[in-house]
Amino acid sequence: MKKHTACTSALFGTLALLLTACAQTNNTSTSNTIPLGIALAQTSNVALIGQEGIQGAKIAEKYFNDKGGINGKPIKLIIQDTGGEEAGAINAFQTLITQNKVVGIVGPTLSQQAFSADPIAERAKVPVVAASNTAKGIPEIGDYIARVSAPVSIVAPNSLKAALKINPNIKKVAVLYAQNDAFSKSESEIFQQVVKDLKLDLATVQKFQTTDTDFQSQATNVINLKPDLIIISGLTTDGGNLVRQLRELGYKGQIVGGNGFNTSNIFAVCKDLCNGVIVAQAYSPEHPGEINQTFRTTYLNQYKKEPPQFSAQAFTAVQVFVESLTALDQKNPVNQVPLEQLRTELNKQVLIGKYDTPIGEISFTPVGDVVQQQFYVSQLKVEPDGSNGKFVPLK
């Protein structure tokens, strides 16, 4: 009888432990921290963009935790490397959702990756706030997908109009884009349409790959047509190398770069040959908001250069999650809410919130696209060392 009682007692003890473990698994966190996923590239040819995003996210983590986190509960960034391919983003999302059990995800780096990875978050009902995905159709992937990166349809035309303001005599335009990247393809389509809308002559459209290093063929074909303006849609490394080779082959006309040029890493690629390239931007370090001035000062102190757009947008994406979680926590402590329920409530809160961020005041459309008021156009100016530079705003 004693043996039976002991077995029964052990059985109930084991059952209690299992129930406790299940309860902990279903809640947001077994500790006092709130896990937030960061799925950005730390390796591959996309790392130049992804690493800047991680810098901004980490500054946001410290900034908001120093202010008390989520009503006293700190956030903890869980960073997964997406690399530059779709498979890497898929693996990062799956790990963050199923193993790290994050409340939401900032990422991935590329729009090309988002079209593969975002549906995983959508099926799992995990909110995603993209910090650098600008291609057409990103928010429409699903109800749980939003972005703080303004679509190319809004931003890209600004740079072309600025080029015409500098040189009203521009008539003939050449366009080059990375055909294996969804963002570059989407952006190039916008550029081409704006060229036609402005009644300019679209002399040629040349394609390349983001992995290319030799652009002699495309560059020669373009230069032979003697365009007044060249537009490039690509990533940082390929776009920068294309600028460099165009200049080395003798092209002296105006160049407009797409969103892939919005990184201070571009200067190390094309060096002093970057000088004068025009880029439309969704962020300016000179934005007067208090939170941007704090962000800018922190970034300058840490990295000894002005914060780039991708860092500011990643900071903003983390901020959106933090402020949304804080709003929810005021109603019910978020670390006591079952994870599945919290993810759903967080997604709803993200979409209805208004945020004063480094990129300005933003909100979201019902589908999850960012509503942003201020945009900028800058020219790249290389410093005397030839490897560093800054973005000089055009008035």
Tab-separated table of C-alpha atoms in Angstrom:
chain	number	residue	atom	x	y	z
A	1	MET	CA	0.000	0.000	0.000
A	2	LYS	CA	2.841	2.348	0.867
A	3	LYS	CA	4.519	1.456	-2.431
A	4	HIS	CA	1.311	2.261	-4.322
A	5	THR	CA	0.969	5.568	-2.468
A	6	ALA	CA	4.585	6.475	-3.227
A	7	CYS	CA	4.100	5.710	-6.938
A	8	THR	CA	0.896	7.742	-7.017
A	9	SER	CA	2.641	10.609	-5.297
A	10	ALA	CA	5.529	10.465	-7.781
A	11	LEU	CA	3.086	10.347	-10.695
A	12	PHE	CA	1.252	13.446	-9.500
A	13	GLY	CA	4.572	15.159	-8.873
A	14	THR	CA	5.710	14.465	-12.429
A	15	LEU	CA	2.353	15.621	-13.802
A	16	ALA	CA	2.612	18.847	-11.832
A	17	LEU	CA	6.074	19.503	-13.240
A	18	LEU	CA	4.831	18.871	-16.766
A	19	LEU	CA	1.877	21.231	-16.308
A	20	THR	CA	4.178	23.907	-14.930
A	21	ALA	CA	6.541	23.496	-17.874
A	22	CYS	CA	3.640	23.759	-20.321
A	23	ALA	CA	2.354	26.872	-18.599
A	24	GLN	CA	5.790	28.465	-18.796
A	25	THR	CA	6.111	27.549	-22.475
A	26	ASN	CA	2.752	29.113	-23.320
A	27	ASN	CA	3.462	32.374	-21.527
A	28	THR	CA	5.575	35.132	-23.041
A	29	SER	CA	8.650	34.455	-20.950
A	30	THR	CA	9.803	32.328	-18.033
A	31	SER	CA	11.815	35.334	-16.836
A	32	ASN	CA	11.027	39.005	-16.550
A	33	THR	CA	12.380	39.821	-20.031
A	34	ILE	CA	10.313	40.155	-23.220
A	35	PRO	CA	11.994	38.417	-26.212
A	36	LEU	CA	11.881	40.295	-29.522
A	37	GLY	CA	13.268	38.677	-32.680
A	38	ILE	CA	15.724	40.412	-35.013
A	39	ALA	CA	16.119	38.582	-38.346
A	40	LEU	CA	18.745	40.508	-40.311
A	41	ALA	CA	21.772	39.617	-42.401
A	42	GLN	CA	25.106	39.440	-40.596
A	43	THR	CA	26.868	37.509	-43.359
A	44	SER	CA	26.851	37.402	-47.207
A	45	ASN	CA	26.801	40.336	-49.610
A	46	VAL	CA	23.788	41.757	-47.756
A	47	ALA	CA	25.645	42.069	-44.446
A	48	LEU	CA	26.541	45.709	-45.153
A	49	ILE	CA	22.838	46.536	-44.848
A	50	GLY	CA	21.878	44.015	-42.167
A	51	GLN	CA	24.654	44.978	-39.785
A	52	GLU	CA	23.535	48.602	-39.834
A	53	GLY	CA	20.055	47.408	-38.951
A	54	ILE	CA	21.381	45.435	-36.000
A	55	GLN	CA	23.286	48.508	-34.795
A	56	GLY	CA	20.081	50.528	-34.749
A	57	ALA	CA	18.122	47.746	-33.042
A	58	LYS	CA	20.724	47.398	-30.284
A	59	ILE	CA	20.719	51.141	-29.642
A	60	ALA	CA	16.927	50.943	-29.332
A	61	GLU	CA	17.168	47.997	-26.923
A	62	LYS	CA	19.435	49.919	-24.545
A	63	TYR	CA	17.530	53.186	-24.966
A	64	PHE	CA	14.147	51.725	-24.053
A	65	ASN	CA	15.465	49.434	-21.323
A	66	ASP	CA	17.202	52.418	-19.716
A	67	LYS	CA	13.798	54.118	-19.719
A	68	GLY	CA	12.239	51.148	-17.906
A	69	GLY	CA	11.459	48.724	-20.724
A	70	ILE	CA	7.879	47.501	-20.778
A	71	ASN	CA	6.717	49.103	-17.533
A	72	GLY	CA	9.719	47.657	-15.698
A	73	LYS	CA	10.170	44.534	-17.811
A	74	PRO	CA	13.210	44.772	-20.142
A	75	ILE	CA	13.097	43.678	-23.749
A	76	LYS	CA	15.729	41.231	-24.961
A	77	LEU	CA	16.721	41.139	-28.617
A	78	ILE	CA	17.125	37.624	-30.021
A	79	ILE	CA	19.240	37.995	-33.158
A	80	GLN	CA	19.260	35.426	-35.957
A	81	ASP	CA	21.382	35.768	-39.090
A	82	THR	CA	19.342	35.576	-42.299
A	83	GLY	CA	22.314	35.728	-44.652
A	84	GLY	CA	21.443	36.986	-48.108
A	85	GLU	CA	19.255	34.162	-49.423
A	86	GLU	CA	15.636	33.157	-48.908
A	87	ALA	CA	16.600	29.930	-47.112
A	88	GLY	CA	18.506	31.868	-44.471
A	89	ALA	CA	15.530	34.120	-43.761
A	90	ILE	CA	13.188	31.128	-43.569
A	91	ASN	CA	15.451	29.366	-41.067
A	92	ALA	CA	15.825	32.529	-38.988
A	93	PHE	CA	12.060	33.050	-38.812
A	94	GLN	CA	11.380	29.420	-37.911
A	95	THR	CA	13.977	29.484	-35.125
A	96	LEU	CA	12.712	32.750	-33.684
A	97	ILE	CA	9.096	31.577	-33.728
A	98	THR	CA	9.371	27.989	-32.534
A	99	GLN	CA	12.563	27.882	-30.447
A	100	ASN	CA	13.138	31.428	-29.198
A	101	LYS	CA	9.390	32.062	-28.830
A	102	VAL	CA	9.640	35.756	-29.587
A	103	VAL	CA	6.641	38.070	-29.379
A	104	GLY	CA	7.382	39.617	-32.786
A	105	ILE	CA	10.061	39.907	-35.467
A	106	VAL	CA	11.971	42.809	-37.023
A	107	GLY	CA	13.161	41.795	-40.496
A	108	PRO	CA	14.180	40.316	-42.839
A	109	THR	CA	16.830	42.414	-44.610
A	110	LEU	CA	15.674	42.008	-48.214
A	111	SER	CA	12.260	42.152	-49.836
A	112	GLN	CA	13.289	39.062	-51.801
A	113	GLN	CA	13.611	37.229	-48.464
A	114	ALA	CA	10.373	38.672	-47.109
A	115	PHE	CA	8.267	37.082	-49.833
A	116	SER	CA	9.521	33.673	-48.634
A	117	ALA	CA	9.864	34.181	-44.862
A	118	ASP	CA	6.899	36.418	-44.033
A	119	PRO	CA	4.294	33.742	-44.912
A	120	ILE	CA	5.826	31.583	-42.147
A	121	ALA	CA	5.153	34.312	-39.592
A	122	GLU	CA	1.709	34.868	-41.066
A	123	ARG	CA	0.753	31.213	-40.632
A	124	ALA	CA	2.091	31.235	-37.067
A	125	LYS	CA	0.312	34.546	-36.351
A	126	VAL	CA	3.509	36.300	-35.303
A	127	PRO	CA	3.677	40.060	-36.023
A	128	VAL	CA	6.465	41.229	-38.315
A	129	VAL	CA	7.651	44.821	-38.706
A	130	ALA	CA	10.028	45.133	-41.651
A	131	ALA	CA	12.750	47.760	-41.352
A	132	SER	CA	14.211	47.629	-44.869
A	133	ASN	CA	11.650	45.979	-47.168
A	134	THR	CA	10.416	48.491	-49.747
A	135	ALA	CA	9.198	46.370	-52.662
A	136	LYS	CA	5.626	46.503	-53.830
A	137	GLY	CA	3.321	44.023	-52.086
A	138	ILE	CA	5.159	43.439	-48.790
A	139	PRO	CA	2.340	44.403	-46.352
A	140	GLU	CA	-0.148	42.546	-48.534
A	141	ILE	CA	1.611	39.254	-47.727
A	142	GLY	CA	-0.652	38.925	-44.712
A	143	ASP	CA	-2.481	40.444	-41.742
A	144	TYR	CA	0.569	40.083	-39.482
A	145	ILE	CA	3.022	41.851	-41.825
A	146	ALA	CA	3.807	45.574	-41.519
A	147	ARG	CA	6.758	47.786	-42.375
A	148	VAL	CA	8.359	51.061	-41.280
A	149	SER	CA	10.319	51.263	-44.561
A	150	ALA	CA	8.392	53.434	-46.987
A	151	PRO	CA	7.622	51.800	-50.344
A	152	VAL	CA	9.790	52.627	-53.346
A	153	SER	CA	6.762	54.057	-55.143
A	154	ILE	CA	6.816	56.980	-52.699
A	155	VAL	CA	10.544	57.475	-52.152
A	156	ALA	CA	12.258	56.672	-55.466
A	157	PRO	CA	10.712	59.419	-57.665
A	158	ASN	CA	12.134	62.127	-55.381
A	159	SER	CA	15.709	61.478	-56.466
A	160	LEU	CA	14.897	61.693	-60.162
A	161	LYS	CA	13.093	65.002	-59.658
A	162	ALA	CA	16.093	66.292	-57.697
A	163	ALA	CA	18.422	65.336	-60.551
A	164	LEU	CA	16.278	67.348	-62.974
A	165	LYS	CA	16.382	70.303	-60.624
A	166	ILE	CA	20.193	70.185	-60.666
A	167	ASN	CA	20.305	69.706	-64.436
A	168	PRO	CA	17.104	70.695	-66.279
A	169	ASN	CA	18.728	69.647	-69.567
A	170	ILE	CA	18.530	65.919	-68.833
A	171	LYS	CA	16.847	64.203	-71.768
A	172	LYS	CA	18.255	60.690	-72.198
A	173	VAL	CA	18.168	58.198	-69.311
A	174	ALA	CA	19.649	54.716	-68.861
A	175	VAL	CA	18.440	52.298	-66.181
A	176	LEU	CA	20.333	49.337	-64.704
A	177	TYR	CA	18.937	46.942	-62.091
A	178	ALA	CA	19.606	43.634	-60.322
A	179	GLN	CA	17.173	41.207	-61.903
A	180	ASN	CA	17.524	38.555	-59.155
A	181	ASP	CA	16.387	40.852	-56.329
A	182	ALA	CA	12.708	41.652	-55.744
A	183	PHE	CA	13.400	45.086	-54.263
A	184	SER	CA	15.698	46.153	-57.101
A	185	LYS	CA	13.255	44.939	-59.742
A	186	SER	CA	10.337	46.694	-58.035
A	187	GLU	CA	12.293	49.913	-57.590
A	188	SER	CA	13.495	49.861	-61.189
A	189	GLU	CA	9.932	49.543	-62.465
A	190	ILE	CA	9.031	52.671	-60.504
A	191	PHE	CA	12.036	54.545	-61.862
A	192	GLN	CA	11.206	53.547	-65.424
A	193	GLN	CA	7.622	54.716	-65.041
A	194	VAL	CA	8.720	58.069	-63.622
A	195	VAL	CA	11.120	58.527	-66.548
A	196	LYS	CA	8.211	58.012	-68.941
A	197	ASP	CA	5.888	60.256	-66.911
A	198	LEU	CA	8.446	63.054	-67.085
A	199	LYS	CA	8.610	62.650	-70.885
A	200	LEU	CA	12.272	61.661	-70.825
A	201	ASP	CA	13.872	59.261	-73.280
A	202	LEU	CA	14.432	55.816	-71.721
A	203	ALA	CA	17.413	54.876	-73.859
A	204	THR	CA	18.104	51.413	-72.426
A	205	VAL	CA	17.368	49.055	-69.534
A	206	GLN	CA	20.291	46.818	-68.569
A	207	LYS	CA	20.150	43.877	-66.140
A	208	PHE	CA	22.731	42.398	-63.794
A	209	GLN	CA	22.943	40.068	-60.777
A	210	THR	CA	23.548	41.100	-57.160
A	211	THR	CA	26.454	38.638	-57.144
A	212	ASP	CA	28.148	40.220	-60.178
A	213	THR	CA	31.513	41.949	-59.827
A	214	ASP	CA	32.258	42.671	-63.485
A	215	PHE	CA	29.913	45.188	-65.151
A	216	GLN	CA	32.076	46.052	-68.148
A	217	SER	CA	29.520	44.830	-70.671
A	218	GLN	CA	26.548	46.709	-69.213
A	219	ALA	CA	28.581	49.832	-68.489
A	220	THR	CA	30.028	49.947	-72.013
A	221	ASN	CA	26.602	49.467	-73.610
A	222	VAL	CA	25.176	52.303	-71.534
A	223	ILE	CA	28.058	54.738	-72.081
A	224	ASN	CA	27.921	54.206	-75.859
A	225	LEU	CA	24.372	55.605	-75.799
A	226	LYS	CA	25.641	58.833	-74.146
A	227	PRO	CA	22.897	59.205	-71.517
A	228	ASP	CA	22.524	62.383	-69.464
A	229	LEU	CA	21.496	60.368	-66.418
A	230	ILE	CA	22.039	56.790	-65.219
A	231	ILE	CA	19.772	55.177	-62.615
A	232	ILE	CA	20.988	52.139	-60.656
A	233	SER	CA	18.794	49.815	-58.585
A	234	GLY	CA	20.831	47.223	-56.735
A	235	LEU	CA	22.354	46.377	-53.387
A	236	THR	CA	25.323	48.091	-51.781
A	237	THR	CA	28.218	46.041	-53.144
A	238	ASP	CA	26.981	45.510	-56.703
A	239	GLY	CA	25.556	49.034	-56.977
A	240	GLY	CA	28.732	50.626	-55.672
A	241	ASN	CA	30.937	48.570	-57.958
A	242	LEU	CA	28.758	49.502	-60.916
A	243	VAL	CA	29.193	53.207	-60.132
A	244	ARG	CA	32.932	52.705	-59.824
A	245	GLN	CA	33.231	50.939	-63.178
A	246	LEU	CA	31.021	53.497	-64.940
A	247	ARG	CA	33.291	56.299	-63.729
A	248	GLU	CA	36.458	54.371	-64.569
A	249	LEU	CA	35.176	53.900	-68.116
A	250	GLY	CA	34.715	57.644	-68.468
A	251	TYR	CA	31.060	58.355	-67.697
A	252	LYS	CA	30.819	61.903	-66.327
A	253	GLY	CA	27.048	62.414	-66.221
A	254	GLN	CA	24.655	62.336	-63.295
A	255	ILE	CA	23.979	59.082	-61.423
A	256	VAL	CA	20.946	58.297	-59.260
A	257	GLY	CA	21.221	55.389	-56.845
A	258	GLY	CA	18.343	53.442	-55.344
A	259	ASN	CA	17.690	52.474	-51.730
A	260	GLY	CA	20.645	50.086	-51.710
A	261	PHE	CA	22.888	53.187	-51.640
A	262	ASN	CA	21.418	54.360	-48.319
A	263	THR	CA	24.292	53.021	-46.238
A	264	SER	CA	27.574	54.564	-45.183
A	265	ASN	CA	29.183	51.295	-46.297
A	266	ILE	CA	28.755	52.442	-49.899
A	267	PHE	CA	31.799	54.715	-49.555
A	268	ALA	CA	34.143	51.786	-48.972
A	269	VAL	CA	32.906	50.208	-52.215
A	270	CYS	CA	33.118	53.022	-54.765
A	271	LYS	CA	35.300	55.427	-52.715
A	272	ASP	CA	35.772	58.892	-54.253
A	273	LEU	CA	33.962	57.761	-57.415
A	274	CYS	CA	30.743	57.899	-55.329
A	275	ASN	CA	30.951	61.685	-55.240
A	276	GLY	CA	27.776	63.377	-56.395
A	277	VAL	CA	25.529	60.293	-56.617
A	278	ILE	CA	21.950	61.298	-55.758
A	279	VAL	CA	19.909	59.152	-53.369
A	280	ALA	CA	16.340	59.536	-52.095
A	281	GLN	CA	16.001	58.866	-48.371
A	282	ALA	CA	13.377	58.117	-45.754
A	283	TYR	CA	15.619	59.394	-42.961
A	284	SER	CA	17.812	62.382	-42.187
A	285	PRO	CA	20.138	62.684	-39.175
A	286	GLU	CA	19.072	66.329	-39.092
A	287	HIS	CA	15.428	65.531	-38.332
A	288	PRO	CA	14.646	67.809	-35.363
A	289	GLY	CA	12.702	65.358	-33.191
A	290	GLU	CA	14.008	64.782	-29.664
A	291	ILE	CA	14.201	61.002	-30.013
A	292	ASN	CA	16.162	61.354	-33.242
A	293	GLN	CA	18.643	63.710	-31.630
A	294	THR	CA	19.213	61.173	-28.851
A	295	PHE	CA	19.549	58.363	-31.393
A	296	ARG	CA	21.921	60.430	-33.543
A	297	THR	CA	24.143	61.379	-30.607
A	298	THR	CA	24.308	57.776	-29.404
A	299	TYR	CA	25.186	56.486	-32.868
A	300	LEU	CA	27.838	59.170	-33.384
A	301	ASN	CA	29.445	58.357	-30.039
A	302	GLN	CA	29.536	54.634	-30.791
A	303	TYR	CA	30.441	54.555	-34.476
A	304	LYS	CA	32.033	57.988	-35.092
A	305	LYS	CA	29.828	58.723	-38.090
A	306	GLU	CA	26.303	59.868	-38.853
A	307	PRO	CA	23.601	57.219	-38.480
A	308	PRO	CA	22.454	55.730	-41.805
A	309	GLN	CA	18.866	55.138	-42.836
A	310	PHE	CA	18.862	51.386	-42.181
A	311	SER	CA	19.952	51.921	-38.561
A	312	ALA	CA	17.259	54.542	-38.002
A	313	GLN	CA	14.568	52.321	-39.504
A	314	ALA	CA	15.604	49.328	-37.368
A	315	PHE	CA	15.504	51.525	-34.257
A	316	THR	CA	12.029	52.620	-35.342
A	317	ALA	CA	10.824	49.035	-35.820
A	318	VAL	CA	11.965	48.102	-32.298
A	319	GLN	CA	10.321	51.265	-30.962
A	320	VAL	CA	7.005	50.311	-32.573
A	321	PHE	CA	7.067	46.964	-30.782
A	322	VAL	CA	8.147	48.474	-27.437
A	323	GLU	CA	5.478	51.163	-27.398
A	324	SER	CA	2.803	48.692	-28.521
A	325	LEU	CA	3.808	46.229	-25.788
A	326	THR	CA	3.775	49.039	-23.228
A	327	ALA	CA	0.235	49.978	-24.223
A	328	LEU	CA	-0.872	46.352	-23.849
A	329	ASP	CA	0.951	45.951	-20.545
A	330	GLN	CA	-0.989	48.830	-19.045
A	331	LYS	CA	-4.137	46.737	-19.486
A	332	ASN	CA	-2.691	43.348	-18.547
A	333	PRO	CA	0.942	42.373	-17.712
A	334	VAL	CA	2.275	41.019	-21.001
A	335	ASN	CA	4.536	38.398	-19.430
A	336	GLN	CA	1.465	36.770	-17.919
A	337	VAL	CA	-0.443	36.539	-21.188
A	338	PRO	CA	-0.277	33.279	-23.184
A	339	LEU	CA	2.170	33.789	-26.042
A	340	GLU	CA	-0.263	33.020	-28.859
A	341	GLN	CA	-2.775	35.510	-27.458
A	342	LEU	CA	-0.107	38.165	-26.892
A	343	ARG	CA	1.157	37.915	-30.460
A	344	THR	CA	-2.356	38.496	-31.803
A	345	GLU	CA	-3.033	41.423	-29.481
A	346	LEU	CA	0.374	42.908	-30.240
A	347	ASN	CA	-0.277	42.798	-33.970
A	348	LYS	CA	-3.536	44.707	-33.521
A	349	GLN	CA	-1.890	47.283	-31.270
A	350	VAL	CA	0.969	47.885	-33.721
A	351	LEU	CA	-1.452	48.805	-36.489
A	352	ILE	CA	-3.515	51.293	-34.460
A	353	GLY	CA	-0.617	53.107	-32.808
A	354	LYS	CA	1.025	56.424	-33.625
A	355	TYR	CA	4.747	56.799	-33.041
A	356	ASP	CA	7.216	59.688	-32.793
A	357	THR	CA	10.405	58.093	-34.122
A	358	PRO	CA	13.820	58.981	-35.567
A	359	ILE	CA	12.267	58.928	-39.049
A	360	GLY	CA	9.491	61.266	-37.885
A	361	GLU	CA	5.889	60.738	-36.867
A	362	ILE	CA	4.503	57.535	-38.349
A	363	SER	CA	1.423	55.348	-38.241
A	364	PHE	CA	0.151	52.433	-40.317
A	365	THR	CA	-2.520	51.860	-42.914
A	366	PRO	CA	-4.989	49.052	-42.131
A	367	VAL	CA	-2.950	46.711	-44.338
A	368	GLY	CA	0.285	47.513	-42.497
A	369	ASP	CA	2.066	50.014	-44.741
A	370	VAL	CA	3.851	52.888	-43.041
A	371	VAL	CA	2.352	56.372	-43.169
A	372	GLN	CA	5.281	58.795	-43.131
A	373	GLN	CA	5.291	62.509	-43.813
A	374	GLN	CA	8.908	63.497	-44.411
A	375	PHE	CA	11.338	62.355	-47.084
A	376	TYR	CA	14.706	63.646	-48.240
A	377	VAL	CA	17.171	63.619	-51.120
A	378	SER	CA	20.939	63.717	-50.601
A	379	GLN	CA	24.154	63.620	-52.563
A	380	LEU	CA	27.065	61.434	-51.561
A	381	LYS	CA	30.133	63.420	-50.562
A	382	VAL	CA	33.369	61.505	-50.009
A	383	GLU	CA	35.875	62.690	-47.419
A	384	PRO	CA	39.573	63.203	-48.309
A	385	ASP	CA	40.541	59.716	-47.067
A	386	GLY	CA	38.513	58.284	-49.954
A	387	SER	CA	36.855	55.546	-47.866
A	388	ASN	CA	34.388	57.534	-45.766
A	389	GLY	CA	31.810	60.138	-46.515
A	390	LYS	CA	28.409	61.544	-45.717
A	391	PHE	CA	25.009	62.221	-47.224
A	392	VAL	CA	24.578	65.939	-47.904
A	393	PRO	CA	20.880	66.913	-48.023
A	394	LEU	CA	19.683	68.759	-51.090
A	395	LYS	CA	17.435	71.696	-50.305
